[in-house]
PDB file of C-alpha atoms in Angstrom:
ATOM      1  CA  MET U 171     -91.977  75.571 -29.959  1.00  0.00           C
ATOM      2  CA  ASP U 172     -94.208  78.239 -28.416  1.00  0.00           C
ATOM      3  CA  TRP U 173     -97.975  77.965 -27.987  1.00  0.00           C
ATOM      4  CA  GLY U 174     -98.971  79.856 -31.132  1.00  0.00           C
ATOM      5  CA  MET U 175     -96.705  77.862 -33.392  1.00  0.00           C
ATOM      6  CA  ARG U 176     -97.811  74.567 -31.842  1.00  0.00           C
ATOM      7  CA  ASN U 177    -101.450  75.556 -32.166  1.00  0.00           C
ATOM      8  CA  ARG U 178    -101.150  76.421 -35.848  1.00  0.00           C
ATOM      9  CA  MET U 179     -99.146  73.292 -36.617  1.00  0.00           C
ATOM     10  CA  SER U 180    -101.820  71.200 -34.876  1.00  0.00           C
ATOM     11  CA  GLN U 181    -104.445  72.711 -37.171  1.00  0.00           C
ATOM     12  CA  LEU U 182    -102.483  71.528 -40.196  1.00  0.00           C
ATOM     13  CA  ILE U 183    -101.147  68.175 -38.982  1.00  0.00           C
ATOM     14  CA  LYS U 184    -103.759  66.011 -37.316  1.00  0.00           C
ATOM     15  CA  GLU U 185    -103.435  63.885 -34.178  1.00  0.00           C
ATOM     16  CA  ASP U 186    -102.297  60.888 -36.228  1.00  0.00           C
ATOM     17  CA  GLY U 187     -99.345  62.959 -37.489  1.00  0.00           C
ATOM     18  CA  ARG U 188    -100.730  63.063 -41.037  1.00  0.00           C
ATOM     19  CA  CYS U 189    -102.122  65.753 -43.340  1.00  0.00           C
ATOM     20  CA  PHE U 190    -103.962  66.260 -46.616  1.00  0.00           C
ATOM     21  CA  PHE U 191    -103.495  69.764 -48.032  1.00  0.00           C
ATOM     22  CA  LEU U 192    -105.576  70.804 -51.049  1.00  0.00           C
ATOM     23  CA  PRO U 193    -103.802  73.402 -53.224  1.00  0.00           C
ATOM     24  CA  ILE U 194    -105.830  75.763 -55.376  1.00  0.00           C
ATOM     25  CA  ASP U 195    -103.102  78.379 -55.909  1.00  0.00           C
ATOM     26  CA  HIS U 196    -102.294  77.420 -59.505  1.00  0.00           C
ATOM     27  CA  GLY U 197    -103.792  80.586 -60.980  1.00  0.00           C
ATOM     28  CA  TYR U 198    -101.064  82.763 -59.490  1.00  0.00           C
ATOM     29  CA  PHE U 199     -98.770  81.804 -62.372  1.00  0.00           C
ATOM     30  CA  GLN U 200    -100.995  80.081 -64.968  1.00  0.00           C
ATOM     31  CA  GLY U 201    -104.265  82.017 -64.781  1.00  0.00           C
ATOM     32  CA  PRO U 202    -107.598  80.195 -65.191  1.00  0.00           C
ATOM     33  CA  THR U 203    -106.814  76.504 -64.834  1.00  0.00           C
ATOM     34  CA  ARG U 204    -109.001  73.669 -66.089  1.00  0.00           C
ATOM     35  CA  CYS U 205    -111.563  72.754 -63.412  1.00  0.00           C
ATOM     36  CA  LEU U 206    -110.389  75.688 -61.292  1.00  0.00           C
ATOM     37  CA  GLU U 207    -112.032  78.480 -63.255  1.00  0.00           C
ATOM     38  CA  GLN U 208    -114.481  78.918 -60.365  1.00  0.00           C
ATOM     39  CA  PRO U 209    -112.489  77.748 -57.344  1.00  0.00           C
ATOM     40  CA  GLY U 210    -115.301  78.191 -54.836  1.00  0.00           C
ATOM     41  CA  LYS U 211    -117.505  75.690 -56.665  1.00  0.00           C
ATOM     42  CA  THR U 212    -114.590  73.313 -57.217  1.00  0.00           C
ATOM     43  CA  ILE U 213    -113.608  73.018 -53.575  1.00  0.00           C
ATOM     44  CA  GLU U 214    -117.075  72.964 -51.989  1.00  0.00           C
ATOM     45  CA  PRO U 215    -117.616  69.162 -52.198  1.00  0.00           C
ATOM     46  CA  LEU U 216    -113.950  68.453 -51.346  1.00  0.00           C
ATOM     47  CA  LEU U 217    -113.610  70.429 -48.127  1.00  0.00           C
ATOM     48  CA  PRO U 218    -114.887  67.646 -45.828  1.00  0.00           C
ATOM     49  CA  TYR U 219    -111.969  65.417 -46.856  1.00  0.00           C
ATOM     50  CA  CYS U 220    -108.959  67.771 -46.742  1.00  0.00           C
ATOM     51  CA  ASP U 221    -107.172  69.221 -43.725  1.00  0.00           C
ATOM     52  CA  ALA U 222    -106.121  72.618 -45.121  1.00  0.00           C
ATOM     53  CA  LEU U 223    -106.293  74.775 -48.254  1.00  0.00           C
ATOM     54  CA  PHE U 224    -103.205  76.200 -49.986  1.00  0.00           C
ATOM     55  CA  VAL U 225    -104.441  79.388 -51.637  1.00  0.00           C
ATOM     56  CA  THR U 226    -103.567  82.957 -52.631  1.00  0.00           C
ATOM     57  CA  ARG U 227    -105.033  85.924 -50.801  1.00  0.00           C
ATOM     58  CA  GLY U 228    -107.125  86.984 -53.818  1.00  0.00           C
ATOM     59  CA  VAL U 229    -108.893  83.659 -54.228  1.00  0.00           C
ATOM     60  CA  LEU U 230    -109.193  83.304 -50.458  1.00  0.00           C
ATOM     61  CA  ARG U 231    -111.164  86.535 -50.243  1.00  0.00           C
ATOM     62  CA  ALA U 232    -113.216  85.942 -53.375  1.00  0.00           C
ATOM     63  CA  ALA U 233    -114.012  82.239 -53.233  1.00  0.00           C
ATOM     64  CA  VAL U 234    -113.512  80.733 -49.753  1.00  0.00           C
ATOM     65  CA  ASP U 235    -116.252  81.086 -47.144  1.00  0.00           C
ATOM     66  CA  PRO U 236    -114.653  82.510 -43.981  1.00  0.00           C
ATOM     67  CA  VAL U 237    -117.298  80.881 -41.797  1.00  0.00           C
ATOM     68  CA  GLY U 238    -116.217  77.382 -40.822  1.00  0.00           C
ATOM     69  CA  SER U 239    -113.234  77.470 -43.170  1.00  0.00           C
ATOM     70  CA  LYS U 240    -110.517  74.865 -43.239  1.00  0.00           C
ATOM     71  CA  PRO U 241    -107.114  76.114 -41.997  1.00  0.00           C
ATOM     72  CA  ILE U 242    -105.411  78.277 -44.596  1.00  0.00           C
ATOM     73  CA  ILE U 243    -101.867  77.976 -45.930  1.00  0.00           C
ATOM     74  CA  LEU U 244    -101.374  81.290 -47.694  1.00  0.00           C
ATOM     75  CA  ARG U 245     -99.279  81.438 -50.865  1.00  0.00           C
ATOM     76  CA  VAL U 246     -96.963  84.445 -50.343  1.00  0.00           C
ATOM     77  CA  SER U 247     -94.476  84.222 -53.210  1.00  0.00           C
ATOM     78  CA  GLY U 248     -95.046  84.928 -56.886  1.00  0.00           C
ATOM     79  CA  GLY U 249     -94.667  87.650 -59.493  1.00  0.00           C
ATOM     80  CA  THR U 250     -94.108  85.466 -62.575  1.00  0.00           C
ATOM     81  CA  SER U 251     -96.309  83.687 -65.115  1.00  0.00           C
ATOM     82  CA  VAL U 252     -96.190  80.869 -67.632  1.00  0.00           C
ATOM     83  CA  VAL U 253     -95.757  83.395 -70.438  1.00  0.00           C
ATOM     84  CA  GLY U 254     -92.879  85.176 -68.730  1.00  0.00           C
ATOM     85  CA  ARG U 255     -89.152  84.566 -69.083  1.00  0.00           C
ATOM     86  CA  ASP U 256     -88.609  82.381 -66.016  1.00  0.00           C
ATOM     87  CA  LEU U 257     -91.018  81.029 -63.389  1.00  0.00           C
ATOM     88  CA  ALA U 258     -88.195  81.038 -60.836  1.00  0.00           C
ATOM     89  CA  ASP U 259     -87.928  84.842 -60.796  1.00  0.00           C
ATOM     90  CA  GLU U 260     -90.204  85.194 -57.754  1.00  0.00           C
ATOM     91  CA  GLU U 261     -90.523  87.790 -55.019  1.00  0.00           C
ATOM     92  CA  LEU U 262     -92.496  87.901 -51.789  1.00  0.00           C
ATOM     93  CA  THR U 263     -95.983  89.185 -52.522  1.00  0.00           C
ATOM     94  CA  THR U 264     -97.719  89.426 -49.148  1.00  0.00           C
ATOM     95  CA  SER U 265     -96.947  91.412 -46.007  1.00  0.00           C
ATOM     96  CA  ILE U 266     -96.903  89.994 -42.492  1.00  0.00           C
ATOM     97  CA  GLU U 267     -99.804  92.323 -41.635  1.00  0.00           C
ATOM     98  CA  GLU U 268    -101.875  90.766 -44.419  1.00  0.00           C
ATOM     99  CA  ILE U 269    -100.959  87.252 -43.287  1.00  0.00           C
ATOM    100  CA  ILE U 270    -102.153  88.050 -39.775  1.00  0.00           C
ATOM    101  CA  ARG U 271    -105.263  89.877 -41.014  1.00  0.00           C
ATOM    102  CA  LEU U 272    -106.287  86.820 -43.052  1.00  0.00           C
ATOM    103  CA  ASN U 273    -105.710  84.544 -40.029  1.00  0.00           C
ATOM    104  CA  ALA U 274    -103.443  82.172 -41.954  1.00  0.00           C
ATOM    105  CA  ALA U 275    -102.436  78.995 -40.170  1.00  0.00           C
ATOM    106  CA  ALA U 276     -99.236  78.932 -42.262  1.00  0.00           C
ATOM    107  CA  VAL U 277     -97.656  80.454 -45.351  1.00  0.00           C
ATOM    108  CA  GLY U 278     -96.025  78.886 -48.401  1.00  0.00           C
ATOM    109  CA  VAL U 279     -92.941  80.147 -50.261  1.00  0.00           C
ATOM    110  CA  SER U 280     -91.409  78.584 -53.380  1.00  0.00           C
ATOM    111  CA  ILE U 281     -87.669  78.034 -53.689  1.00  0.00           C
ATOM    112  CA  PHE U 282     -85.885  77.229 -56.953  1.00  0.00           C
ATOM    113  CA  VAL U 283     -82.634  75.514 -56.024  1.00  0.00           C
ATOM    114  CA  GLY U 284     -80.211  75.108 -58.918  1.00  0.00           C
ATOM    115  CA  THR U 285     -81.679  77.890 -61.049  1.00  0.00           C
ATOM    116  CA  GLU U 286     -80.469  81.385 -61.904  1.00  0.00           C
ATOM    117  CA  PHE U 287     -82.733  82.688 -59.148  1.00  0.00           C
ATOM    118  CA  GLU U 288     -81.671  80.253 -56.430  1.00  0.00           C
ATOM    119  CA  ARG U 289     -80.224  82.913 -54.112  1.00  0.00           C
ATOM    120  CA  GLN U 290     -83.181  85.242 -54.577  1.00  0.00           C
ATOM    121  CA  THR U 291     -85.789  82.616 -53.744  1.00  0.00           C
ATOM    122  CA  LEU U 292     -83.808  81.259 -50.801  1.00  0.00           C
ATOM    123  CA  LYS U 293     -83.598  84.824 -49.515  1.00  0.00           C
ATOM    124  CA  ASN U 294     -87.381  85.086 -49.944  1.00  0.00           C
ATOM    125  CA  LEU U 295     -87.765  82.031 -47.727  1.00  0.00           C
ATOM    126  CA  SER U 296     -85.338  83.360 -45.120  1.00  0.00           C
ATOM    127  CA  ASP U 297     -87.028  86.754 -45.023  1.00  0.00           C
ATOM    128  CA  MET U 298     -90.465  85.198 -44.577  1.00  0.00           C
ATOM    129  CA  VAL U 299     -89.202  82.907 -41.804  1.00  0.00           C
ATOM    130  CA  ASN U 300     -87.712  85.930 -40.033  1.00  0.00           C
ATOM    131  CA  LEU U 301     -91.059  87.718 -40.185  1.00  0.00           C
ATOM    132  CA  CYS U 302     -93.317  84.788 -39.332  1.00  0.00           C
ATOM    133  CA  GLU U 303     -91.334  83.341 -36.436  1.00  0.00           C
ATOM    134  CA  ASP U 304     -92.012  86.520 -34.442  1.00  0.00           C
ATOM    135  CA  TYR U 305     -95.748  85.796 -34.711  1.00  0.00           C
ATOM    136  CA  GLY U 306     -95.714  82.010 -34.352  1.00  0.00           C
ATOM    137  CA  ILE U 307     -96.698  81.362 -37.976  1.00  0.00           C
ATOM    138  CA  PRO U 308     -95.127  78.308 -39.666  1.00  0.00           C
ATOM    139  CA  VAL U 309     -93.564  78.642 -43.100  1.00  0.00           C
ATOM    140  CA  MET U 310     -93.877  75.831 -45.641  1.00  0.00           C
ATOM    141  CA  ALA U 311     -91.109  75.783 -48.258  1.00  0.00           C
ATOM    142  CA  VAL U 312     -92.140  74.562 -51.696  1.00  0.00           C
ATOM    143  CA  THR U 313     -89.229  73.001 -53.594  1.00  0.00           C
ATOM    144  CA  ALA U 314     -90.320  74.176 -57.020  1.00  0.00           C
ATOM    145  CA  VAL U 315     -88.248  73.409 -60.090  1.00  0.00           C
ATOM    146  CA  GLY U 316     -90.093  75.332 -62.805  1.00  0.00           C
ATOM    147  CA  LYS U 317     -89.913  74.035 -66.365  1.00  0.00           C
ATOM    148  CA  GLU U 318     -87.083  71.667 -65.462  1.00  0.00           C
ATOM    149  CA  MET U 319     -89.154  69.465 -63.144  1.00  0.00           C
ATOM    150  CA  GLU U 320     -88.662  66.145 -64.927  1.00  0.00           C
ATOM    151  CA  ALA U 321     -84.893  66.486 -65.042  1.00  0.00           C
ATOM    152  CA  LYS U 322     -84.714  67.325 -61.345  1.00  0.00           C
ATOM    153  CA  GLN U 323     -87.344  64.964 -59.971  1.00  0.00           C
ATOM    154  CA  GLU U 324     -84.820  62.569 -58.477  1.00  0.00           C
ATOM    155  CA  PRO U 325     -83.796  61.973 -54.859  1.00  0.00           C
ATOM    156  CA  ARG U 326     -80.376  63.605 -54.882  1.00  0.00           C
ATOM    157  CA  TYR U 327     -81.746  66.965 -56.036  1.00  0.00           C
ATOM    158  CA  LEU U 328     -84.932  66.853 -53.951  1.00  0.00           C
ATOM    159  CA  ALA U 329     -82.974  65.879 -50.827  1.00  0.00           C
ATOM    160  CA  LEU U 330     -80.643  68.837 -51.410  1.00  0.00           C
ATOM    161  CA  ALA U 331     -83.478  71.324 -51.876  1.00  0.00           C
ATOM    162  CA  SER U 332     -85.464  69.977 -48.916  1.00  0.00           C
ATOM    163  CA  ARG U 333     -82.501  70.066 -46.541  1.00  0.00           C
ATOM    164  CA  ILE U 334     -81.619  73.634 -47.536  1.00  0.00           C
ATOM    165  CA  ALA U 335     -85.221  74.700 -46.907  1.00  0.00           C
ATOM    166  CA  ALA U 336     -85.133  73.135 -43.447  1.00  0.00           C
ATOM    167  CA  GLU U 337     -81.764  74.730 -42.695  1.00  0.00           C
ATOM    168  CA  LEU U 338     -83.217  78.158 -43.512  1.00  0.00           C
ATOM    169  CA  GLY U 339     -86.046  77.680 -41.041  1.00  0.00           C
ATOM    170  CA  ALA U 340     -88.990  76.156 -42.893  1.00  0.00           C
ATOM    171  CA  ARG U 341     -91.242  74.285 -40.473  1.00  0.00           C
ATOM    172  CA  VAL U 342     -92.608  72.042 -43.243  1.00  0.00           C
ATOM    173  CA  VAL U 343     -91.195  71.169 -46.670  1.00  0.00           C
ATOM    174  CA  LYS U 344     -93.349  70.373 -49.665  1.00  0.00           C
ATOM    175  CA  THR U 345     -91.471  68.434 -52.313  1.00  0.00           C
ATOM    176  CA  TYR U 346     -92.121  66.057 -55.178  1.00  0.00           C
ATOM    177  CA  TRP U 347     -92.431  62.323 -54.712  1.00  0.00           C
ATOM    178  CA  CYS U 348     -89.717  60.293 -56.420  1.00  0.00           C
ATOM    179  CA  LYS U 349     -88.328  56.775 -56.355  1.00  0.00           C
ATOM    180  CA  ASP U 350     -86.247  56.137 -53.229  1.00  0.00           C
ATOM    181  CA  PHE U 351     -88.245  58.847 -51.489  1.00  0.00           C
ATOM    182  CA  ASP U 352     -86.863  57.726 -48.130  1.00  0.00           C
ATOM    183  CA  LYS U 353     -83.550  59.333 -49.127  1.00  0.00           C
ATOM    184  CA  VAL U 354     -85.307  62.708 -49.345  1.00  0.00           C
ATOM    185  CA  VAL U 355     -87.073  62.352 -45.991  1.00  0.00           C
ATOM    186  CA  TYR U 356     -84.065  60.897 -44.166  1.00  0.00           C
ATOM    187  CA  GLY U 357     -81.993  64.023 -44.692  1.00  0.00           C
ATOM    188  CA  CYS U 358     -84.741  66.526 -43.866  1.00  0.00           C
ATOM    189  CA  PRO U 359     -85.171  67.307 -40.139  1.00  0.00           C
ATOM    190  CA  VAL U 360     -88.666  68.817 -40.530  1.00  0.00           C
ATOM    191  CA  PRO U 361     -91.912  67.180 -41.747  1.00  0.00           C
ATOM    192  CA  VAL U 362     -92.089  66.474 -45.485  1.00  0.00           C
ATOM    193  CA  VAL U 363     -95.300  66.749 -47.502  1.00  0.00           C
ATOM    194  CA  MET U 364     -95.553  65.314 -51.010  1.00  0.00           C
ATOM    195  CA  ALA U 365     -96.587  67.305 -54.024  1.00  0.00           C
ATOM    196  CA  GLY U 366     -97.300  65.438 -57.236  1.00  0.00           C
ATOM    197  CA  GLY U 367     -95.217  62.605 -58.523  1.00  0.00           C
ATOM    198  CA  PRO U 368     -94.727  61.289 -62.040  1.00  0.00           C
ATOM    199  CA  LYS U 369     -97.504  61.664 -64.599  1.00  0.00           C
ATOM    200  CA  CYS U 370    -100.077  59.041 -63.662  1.00  0.00           C
ATOM    201  CA  GLU U 371    -102.270  57.220 -66.174  1.00  0.00           C
ATOM    202  CA  THR U 372    -104.691  55.814 -63.584  1.00  0.00           C
ATOM    203  CA  GLU U 373    -106.093  56.726 -60.199  1.00  0.00           C
ATOM    204  CA  LEU U 374    -104.502  53.604 -58.747  1.00  0.00           C
ATOM    205  CA  GLU U 375    -101.051  54.966 -59.644  1.00  0.00           C
ATOM    206  CA  VAL U 376    -101.796  58.131 -57.655  1.00  0.00           C
ATOM    207  CA  PHE U 377    -102.799  56.112 -54.612  1.00  0.00           C
ATOM    208  CA  GLU U 378     -99.687  53.969 -55.049  1.00  0.00           C
ATOM    209  CA  PHE U 379     -97.176  56.817 -55.024  1.00  0.00           C
ATOM    210  CA  VAL U 380     -98.942  58.495 -52.104  1.00  0.00           C
ATOM    211  CA  HIS U 381     -98.890  55.243 -50.137  1.00  0.00           C
ATOM    212  CA  ASP U 382     -95.222  54.699 -50.992  1.00  0.00           C
ATOM    213  CA  GLY U 383     -94.300  58.217 -49.862  1.00  0.00           C
ATOM    214  CA  ILE U 384     -96.065  57.821 -46.524  1.00  0.00           C
ATOM    215  CA  CYS U 385     -94.436  54.425 -45.965  1.00  0.00           C
ATOM    216  CA  ASN U 386     -91.113  56.156 -46.601  1.00  0.00           C
ATOM    217  CA  GLY U 387     -91.615  58.980 -44.123  1.00  0.00           C
ATOM    218  CA  ALA U 388     -93.825  61.679 -45.637  1.00  0.00           C
ATOM    219  CA  ILE U 389     -96.547  62.990 -43.328  1.00  0.00           C
ATOM    220  CA  GLY U 390     -99.049  63.559 -46.118  1.00  0.00           C
ATOM    221  CA  VAL U 391     -99.750  65.268 -49.415  1.00  0.00           C
ATOM    222  CA  ASN U 392    -100.390  68.603 -51.068  1.00  0.00           C
ATOM    223  CA  LEU U 393    -102.289  67.416 -54.153  1.00  0.00           C
ATOM    224  CA  GLY U 394    -104.569  69.503 -56.342  1.00  0.00           C
ATOM    225  CA  ARG U 395    -104.827  68.580 -60.001  1.00  0.00           C
ATOM    226  CA  ASN U 396    -104.867  64.849 -59.274  1.00  0.00           C
ATOM    227  CA  VAL U 397    -108.008  65.571 -57.263  1.00  0.00           C
ATOM    228  CA  TRP U 398    -110.073  68.383 -58.786  1.00  0.00           C
ATOM    229  CA  GLN U 399    -109.185  67.626 -62.424  1.00  0.00           C
ATOM    230  CA  ASN U 400    -110.360  64.038 -62.036  1.00  0.00           C
ATOM    231  CA  GLU U 401    -113.824  63.222 -63.406  1.00  0.00           C
ATOM    232  CA  CYS U 402    -114.753  62.075 -59.888  1.00  0.00           C
ATOM    233  CA  PRO U 403    -112.948  64.527 -57.578  1.00  0.00           C
ATOM    234  CA  VAL U 404    -114.849  63.461 -54.461  1.00  0.00           C
ATOM    235  CA  GLY U 405    -113.793  59.864 -55.081  1.00  0.00           C
ATOM    236  CA  MET U 406    -110.155  60.924 -55.330  1.00  0.00           C
ATOM    237  CA  ALA U 407    -110.366  63.070 -52.196  1.00  0.00           C
ATOM    238  CA  ARG U 408    -111.977  60.290 -50.187  1.00  0.00           C
ATOM    239  CA  GLY U 409    -109.509  57.722 -51.498  1.00  0.00           C
ATOM    240  CA  LEU U 410    -106.549  59.898 -50.528  1.00  0.00           C
ATOM    241  CA  ASP U 411    -108.065  60.535 -47.120  1.00  0.00           C
ATOM    242  CA  LEU U 412    -108.372  56.760 -46.664  1.00  0.00           C
ATOM    243  CA  VAL U 413    -104.693  56.213 -47.525  1.00  0.00           C
ATOM    244  CA  ILE U 414    -103.426  59.140 -45.438  1.00  0.00           C
ATOM    245  CA  HIS U 415    -105.603  58.922 -42.345  1.00  0.00           C
ATOM    246  CA  GLY U 416    -107.019  55.420 -42.658  1.00  0.00           C
ATOM    247  CA  ASN U 417    -103.761  53.571 -43.379  1.00  0.00           C
ATOM    248  CA  ALA U 418    -105.446  51.921 -46.354  1.00  0.00           C
ATOM    249  CA  LYS U 419    -103.622  50.093 -49.128  1.00  0.00           C
ATOM    250  CA  PRO U 420    -103.730  51.642 -52.633  1.00  0.00           C
ATOM    251  CA  ARG U 421    -106.183  49.056 -53.957  1.00  0.00           C
ATOM    252  CA  GLU U 422    -108.560  49.692 -51.067  1.00  0.00           C
ATOM    253  CA  ALA U 423    -108.541  53.406 -51.890  1.00  0.00           C
ATOM    254  CA  PHE U 424    -108.993  52.649 -55.587  1.00  0.00           C
ATOM    255  CA  GLN U 425    -111.990  50.413 -54.846  1.00  0.00           C
ATOM    256  CA  LEU U 426    -113.554  53.217 -52.801  1.00  0.00           C
ATOM    257  CA  PHE U 427    -112.934  55.599 -55.689  1.00  0.00           C
ATOM    258  CA  CYS U 428    -114.575  53.207 -58.148  1.00  0.00           C
ATOM    259  CA  ASP U 429    -117.605  52.733 -55.896  1.00  0.00           C
ATOM    260  CA  ILE U 430    -118.086  56.491 -55.478  1.00  0.00           C
ATOM    261  CA  LYS U 431    -117.628  57.073 -59.191  1.00  0.00           C
ATOM    262  CA  ALA U 432    -120.258  54.422 -60.000  1.00  0.00           C
ATOM    263  CA  ASP U 433    -122.700  55.862 -57.454  1.00  0.00           C
ATOM    264  CA  THR U 434    -122.153  59.359 -58.846  1.00  0.00           C
ATOM    265  CA  LYS U 435    -122.947  58.201 -62.376  1.00  0.00           C
ATOM    266  CA  LYS U 436    -126.115  56.448 -61.157  1.00  0.00           C
ATOM    267  CA  GLY U 437    -127.189  59.609 -59.372  1.00  0.00           C
ATOM    268  CA  LYS U 438    -126.700  61.686 -62.515  1.00  0.00           C
ATOM    269  CA  LYS U 439    -128.712  59.219 -64.598  1.00  0.00           C
ATOM    270  CA  LYS U 440    -131.597  59.327 -62.122  1.00  0.00           C
ATOM    271  CA  ALA U 441    -131.490  63.117 -62.049  1.00  0.00           C
ATOM    272  CA  GLY U 442    -131.566  63.179 -65.862  1.00  0.00           C
ATOM    273  CA  LYS U 443    -134.705  61.005 -66.003  1.00  0.00           C
ATOM    274  CA  LYS U 444    -136.720  63.319 -63.768  1.00  0.00           C
TER     275      LYS U 444
END
């Protein structure tokens, strides 16, 4: 691995070998998203606790302060929406010149293994790897599954998609957490980052699946909605940071969340009395 690639990877993955990526790229296919209508305001209190932002070029320019920014993972695939025929029908959306101009630490490309557009999206990944390797920019493959996520959120499928992404040159693979997650990580020769898992009813469940994934080989998470759609997003961010970088147990992270949530409510009550 040459100097540039190592340098960028070190920005994303900290000295402890772990990472906490905060995605705010949801608008590229679903438009204004609850709690992300004004992304700049949403991320401001969360930036101290994440290691990198996963974002599109438009929101990066419009809503992320370039001074003292966290490392940027630039979303470079898209072209579909939730009202279109198929979310998997993606193309590459961003040139290598733009990636360099925006000083991205890495880029992210979705692949849709097992769909009608499997070959197209795998070719997107390959093409982006070919471009970025020349400039020492890591590519993160996102094993997206579109509207069929629940049916495909099981280790055999996720292991297949993750291994293919690694074979095509991805330096990092983002995939969904599932039961027996070690089977996914075991067959993937590059670092694996968790996206969301099953629908969680409580914050403790989020901390539990993140902890399980790390114990089974993941290097960290790429979690957005479980953080900024929570009524106490700072509590979630700090709790995740404690699990990922502090080796905390889920209940320790949950207790921290509860304490922060209680303090936040007290602060709002005091502010309301003034």
